[in-house]
GROMACS .gro file of C-alpha atoms in nm:
model
  245
    1UNK     CA    1   0.209   1.225  -0.808
    2UNK     CA    2  -0.130   1.129  -1.025
    3UNK     CA    3  -0.337   0.864  -0.833
    4UNK     CA    4  -0.653   0.899  -0.843
    5UNK     CA    5  -0.973   0.683  -0.653
    6UNK     CA    6  -1.325   0.740  -0.696
    7UNK     CA    7  -1.565   0.712  -0.413
    8UNK     CA    8  -1.790   0.901  -0.489
    9UNK     CA    9  -2.110   0.806  -0.297
   10UNK     CA   10  -1.889   0.668   0.035
   11UNK     CA   11  -1.906   0.822   0.399
   12UNK     CA   12  -1.600   0.781   0.513
   13UNK     CA   13  -1.430   0.826   0.855
   14UNK     CA   14  -1.093   0.966   0.926
   15UNK     CA   15  -0.948   1.018   1.306
   16UNK     CA   16  -0.632   1.179   1.403
   17UNK     CA   17  -0.735   1.461   1.098
   18UNK     CA   18  -0.709   1.762   1.295
   19UNK     CA   19  -0.311   1.682   1.142
   20UNK     CA   20  -0.069   1.550   0.964
   21UNK     CA   21  -0.157   1.266   0.785
   22UNK     CA   22  -0.487   1.190   0.913
   23UNK     CA   23  -0.585   1.552   0.769
   24UNK     CA   24  -0.382   1.505   0.431
   25UNK     CA   25  -0.621   1.099   0.349
   26UNK     CA   26  -0.946   1.345   0.413
   27UNK     CA   27  -0.817   1.602   0.218
   28UNK     CA   28  -0.741   1.355   0.001
   29UNK     CA   29  -1.097   1.131   0.010
   30UNK     CA   30  -1.350   1.472  -0.022
   31UNK     CA   31  -1.122   1.560  -0.314
   32UNK     CA   32  -1.262   1.135  -0.409
   33UNK     CA   33  -1.558   1.284  -0.376
   34UNK     CA   34  -1.597   1.109  -0.012
   35UNK     CA   35  -1.867   1.235   0.253
   36UNK     CA   36  -1.559   1.262   0.488
   37UNK     CA   37  -1.604   1.332   0.874
   38UNK     CA   38  -1.315   1.386   1.031
   39UNK     CA   39  -1.262   1.380   1.405
   40UNK     CA   40  -0.959   1.522   1.522
   41UNK     CA   41  -0.911   1.743   1.893
   42UNK     CA   42  -0.818   2.106   1.711
   43UNK     CA   43  -1.141   2.284   1.617
   44UNK     CA   44  -0.978   2.570   1.455
   45UNK     CA   45  -0.787   2.301   1.248
   46UNK     CA   46  -1.090   2.104   1.206
   47UNK     CA   47  -1.317   2.385   1.059
   48UNK     CA   48  -1.025   2.560   0.817
   49UNK     CA   49  -1.005   2.165   0.713
   50UNK     CA   50  -1.414   2.175   0.626
   51UNK     CA   51  -1.366   2.487   0.506
   52UNK     CA   52  -1.166   2.450   0.211
   53UNK     CA   53  -1.258   2.037   0.214
   54UNK     CA   54  -1.594   2.080   0.308
   55UNK     CA   55  -1.520   1.786   0.532
   56UNK     CA   56  -1.791   1.743   0.872
   57UNK     CA   57  -1.595   1.826   1.145
   58UNK     CA   58  -1.670   1.619   1.504
   59UNK     CA   59  -1.455   1.750   1.760
   60UNK     CA   60  -1.324   1.436   1.975
   61UNK     CA   61  -1.072   1.310   2.225
   62UNK     CA   62  -1.087   0.997   2.084
   63UNK     CA   63  -0.917   0.795   2.349
   64UNK     CA   64  -1.252   0.904   2.583
   65UNK     CA   65  -1.434   0.567   2.602
   66UNK     CA   66  -1.727   0.730   2.734
   67UNK     CA   67  -1.722   1.065   2.439
   68UNK     CA   68  -1.701   0.756   2.176
   69UNK     CA   69  -1.976   0.573   2.285
   70UNK     CA   70  -2.147   0.924   2.272
   71UNK     CA   71  -2.030   1.062   1.919
   72UNK     CA   72  -2.120   0.753   1.738
   73UNK     CA   73  -2.463   0.713   1.897
   74UNK     CA   74  -2.521   1.026   1.691
   75UNK     CA   75  -2.329   0.856   1.298
   76UNK     CA   76  -2.408   0.663   1.032
   77UNK     CA   77  -2.306   0.404   0.924
   78UNK     CA   78  -1.956   0.469   0.727
   79UNK     CA   79  -1.830   0.292   0.389
   80UNK     CA   80  -1.491   0.349   0.480
   81UNK     CA   81  -1.317   0.404   0.862
   82UNK     CA   82  -0.923   0.557   0.870
   83UNK     CA   83  -0.734   0.533   1.234
   84UNK     CA   84  -0.540   0.759   1.156
   85UNK     CA   85  -0.550   0.915   1.564
   86UNK     CA   86  -0.248   0.891   1.783
   87UNK     CA   87   0.060   0.976   2.051
   88UNK     CA   88   0.402   0.939   2.105
   89UNK     CA   89   0.604   0.991   2.458
   90UNK     CA   90   0.938   0.933   2.423
   91UNK     CA   91   1.163   0.846   2.715
   92UNK     CA   92   1.410   0.566   2.835
   93UNK     CA   93   1.329   0.227   2.927
   94UNK     CA   94   1.468   0.249   3.216
   95UNK     CA   95   1.250   0.556   3.296
   96UNK     CA   96   0.910   0.407   3.165
   97UNK     CA   97   0.651   0.595   3.348
   98UNK     CA   98   0.265   0.402   3.372
   99UNK     CA   99   0.146   0.718   3.293
  100UNK     CA  100   0.268   0.723   2.993
  101UNK     CA  101   0.199   0.398   2.866
  102UNK     CA  102  -0.127   0.406   2.974
  103UNK     CA  103  -0.175   0.716   2.780
  104UNK     CA  104  -0.051   0.622   2.478
  105UNK     CA  105  -0.255   0.269   2.459
  106UNK     CA  106  -0.560   0.445   2.515
  107UNK     CA  107  -0.543   0.636   2.241
  108UNK     CA  108  -0.313   0.454   1.930
  109UNK     CA  109  -0.413   0.093   2.051
  110UNK     CA  110  -0.779   0.162   2.211
  111UNK     CA  111  -0.920   0.399   2.068
  112UNK     CA  112  -0.905   0.256   1.718
  113UNK     CA  113  -0.995  -0.106   1.815
  114UNK     CA  114  -1.325   0.119   1.989
  115UNK     CA  115  -1.322   0.301   1.623
  116UNK     CA  116  -1.383  -0.027   1.448
  117UNK     CA  117  -1.541  -0.176   1.684
  118UNK     CA  118  -1.872   0.051   1.662
  119UNK     CA  119  -1.764   0.130   1.288
  120UNK     CA  120  -1.788  -0.255   1.200
  121UNK     CA  121  -2.138  -0.332   1.405
  122UNK     CA  122  -2.309  -0.029   1.200
  123UNK     CA  123  -2.135  -0.143   0.872
  124UNK     CA  124  -2.298  -0.453   0.985
  125UNK     CA  125  -2.584  -0.372   1.083
  126UNK     CA  126  -2.668  -0.187   0.705
  127UNK     CA  127  -2.520  -0.441   0.450
  128UNK     CA  128  -2.255  -0.218   0.436
  129UNK     CA  129  -1.998  -0.408   0.281
  130UNK     CA  130  -1.673  -0.180   0.424
  131UNK     CA  131  -1.286  -0.119   0.469
  132UNK     CA  132  -1.090  -0.006   0.725
  133UNK     CA  133  -0.768   0.127   0.751
  134UNK     CA  134  -0.549   0.160   1.063
  135UNK     CA  135  -0.219   0.355   1.039
  136UNK     CA  136   0.066   0.202   1.197
  137UNK     CA  137   0.416   0.227   1.241
  138UNK     CA  138   0.728   0.049   1.147
  139UNK     CA  139   0.783   0.072   1.540
  140UNK     CA  140   0.548  -0.216   1.541
  141UNK     CA  141   0.799  -0.419   1.345
  142UNK     CA  142   1.155  -0.270   1.439
  143UNK     CA  143   1.246  -0.174   1.817
  144UNK     CA  144   1.292   0.246   1.810
  145UNK     CA  145   1.546   0.364   2.106
  146UNK     CA  146   1.300   0.542   2.338
  147UNK     CA  147   1.015   0.443   2.151
  148UNK     CA  148   0.908   0.152   2.388
  149UNK     CA  149   0.531   0.270   2.524
  150UNK     CA  150   0.474   0.396   2.136
  151UNK     CA  151   0.629   0.053   1.908
  152UNK     CA  152   0.394  -0.170   2.196
  153UNK     CA  153   0.080   0.018   2.080
  154UNK     CA  154   0.164   0.026   1.691
  155UNK     CA  155   0.204  -0.400   1.799
  156UNK     CA  156  -0.095  -0.413   1.933
  157UNK     CA  157  -0.277  -0.258   1.659
  158UNK     CA  158  -0.167  -0.475   1.431
  159UNK     CA  159  -0.242  -0.721   1.645
  160UNK     CA  160  -0.583  -0.544   1.650
  161UNK     CA  161  -0.591  -0.540   1.238
  162UNK     CA  162  -0.639  -0.897   1.248
  163UNK     CA  163  -0.838  -1.052   1.500
  164UNK     CA  164  -1.067  -0.730   1.351
  165UNK     CA  165  -1.032  -0.906   0.977
  166UNK     CA  166  -1.136  -1.204   1.105
  167UNK     CA  167  -1.442  -1.172   1.280
  168UNK     CA  168  -1.523  -0.888   1.035
  169UNK     CA  169  -1.459  -1.053   0.689
  170UNK     CA  170  -1.790  -1.232   0.719
  171UNK     CA  171  -1.962  -0.915   0.676
  172UNK     CA  172  -1.799  -0.804   0.387
  173UNK     CA  173  -1.577  -0.639   0.581
  174UNK     CA  174  -1.230  -0.580   0.475
  175UNK     CA  175  -0.927  -0.443   0.765
  176UNK     CA  176  -0.552  -0.387   0.751
  177UNK     CA  177  -0.312  -0.157   0.839
  178UNK     CA  178  -0.044   0.040   0.632
  179UNK     CA  179   0.321   0.110   0.879
  180UNK     CA  180   0.502   0.412   0.759
  181UNK     CA  181   0.886   0.521   0.808
  182UNK     CA  182   0.951   0.907   0.942
  183UNK     CA  183   0.663   1.042   0.730
  184UNK     CA  184   0.788   1.514   0.640
  185UNK     CA  185   0.409   1.636   0.806
  186UNK     CA  186   0.503   1.984   0.922
  187UNK     CA  187   0.585   1.848   1.257
  188UNK     CA  188   0.852   1.601   1.171
  189UNK     CA  189   0.995   1.808   0.926
  190UNK     CA  190   1.034   1.970   1.239
  191UNK     CA  191   1.120   1.748   1.471
  192UNK     CA  192   1.452   1.551   1.183
  193UNK     CA  193   1.570   1.904   1.049
  194UNK     CA  194   1.918   1.811   1.198
  195UNK     CA  195   2.093   1.703   0.940
  196UNK     CA  196   2.320   1.507   1.160
  197UNK     CA  197   1.997   1.335   1.305
  198UNK     CA  198   1.816   1.277   1.000
  199UNK     CA  199   2.085   1.087   0.848
  200UNK     CA  200   2.119   0.840   1.089
  201UNK     CA  201   1.806   0.759   1.069
  202UNK     CA  202   1.826   0.760   0.680
  203UNK     CA  203   2.107   0.542   0.661
  204UNK     CA  204   1.886   0.228   0.756
  205UNK     CA  205   1.604   0.314   0.454
  206UNK     CA  206   1.717   0.136   0.125
  207UNK     CA  207   1.499   0.386  -0.037
  208UNK     CA  208   1.772   0.666   0.087
  209UNK     CA  209   1.462   0.915   0.210
  210UNK     CA  210   1.187   1.009   0.497
  211UNK     CA  211   0.818   0.938   0.371
  212UNK     CA  212   0.645   1.219   0.169
  213UNK     CA  213   0.279   1.263   0.323
  214UNK     CA  214   0.121   1.183  -0.009
  215UNK     CA  215   0.331   0.845  -0.048
  216UNK     CA  216   0.155   0.741   0.268
  217UNK     CA  217  -0.181   0.840   0.106
  218UNK     CA  218  -0.222   0.658  -0.171
  219UNK     CA  219  -0.169   0.313  -0.016
  220UNK     CA  220  -0.406   0.434   0.268
  221UNK     CA  221  -0.660   0.533  -0.020
  222UNK     CA  222  -0.570   0.193  -0.187
  223UNK     CA  223  -0.683  -0.022   0.069
  224UNK     CA  224  -1.006   0.202   0.127
  225UNK     CA  225  -1.125   0.082  -0.246
  226UNK     CA  226  -1.201  -0.232  -0.481
  227UNK     CA  227  -0.881  -0.214  -0.563
  228UNK     CA  228  -0.790  -0.398  -0.317
  229UNK     CA  229  -1.117  -0.618  -0.309
  230UNK     CA  230  -0.949  -0.906  -0.141
  231UNK     CA  231  -0.648  -0.751   0.091
  232UNK     CA  232  -0.728  -0.794   0.462
  233UNK     CA  233  -0.549  -0.846   0.778
  234UNK     CA  234  -0.223  -0.701   0.590
  235UNK     CA  235   0.049  -0.465   0.777
  236UNK     CA  236   0.163  -0.332   0.471
  237UNK     CA  237   0.565  -0.158   0.528
  238UNK     CA  238   0.509   0.209   0.344
  239UNK     CA  239   0.923   0.265   0.462
  240UNK     CA  240   1.128   0.238   0.162
  241UNK     CA  241   1.303  -0.096   0.295
  242UNK     CA  242   1.380  -0.042   0.657
  243UNK     CA  243   1.205  -0.338   0.772
  244UNK     CA  244   1.402  -0.580   0.584
  245UNK     CA  245   1.672  -0.646   0.802
   0.00000   0.00000   0.00000
């Protein structure tokens, strides 16, 4: 994929940057000229990312509201924000545990809302006409076995995106989400290595394959860019057509 973006002189924040899609987004933003603050819980991974890309590492558990507020008191106003931090705790609905539901919602929905709120407030005060992208999931749009908590959290994230769009729009701040299918990060490649397991899931994707990481990163960068200057409040499926049914 040869798409290029120019984010020179832009300050960017990426959560969930320790691995997977978040790490890839932080890397590509840095390569595209942005000054990136990379947030995550794995200090070793963040410092390795910083050494490779020049990102500024920020070790932070975004599910801790007090730590989040303390961190944002020290951070600048950003032009670009990507909420990519997320967790999944899978269990059958008949065995749903309150602590599982609360833990997933705390990271996938509440933390994203708080990060966006803190960033949006700083943007508005600084007169920054910025862009925020929330990394949601196809699970926000369709039901998946054993994913009740995850589906609920990502549906909430899409609703958060729409609410932020409405309230941030008058400040010139755009807010969108992307909703990828299974994306072949190293962890996902291991989880879906069994052909019998992956075949059933791929059978439901009209394009016939899971998403490569770069196929998710590119739409995120597009939504951050001026090419998407009139797009806000959208939830963009990046799923090969999985959610058409």
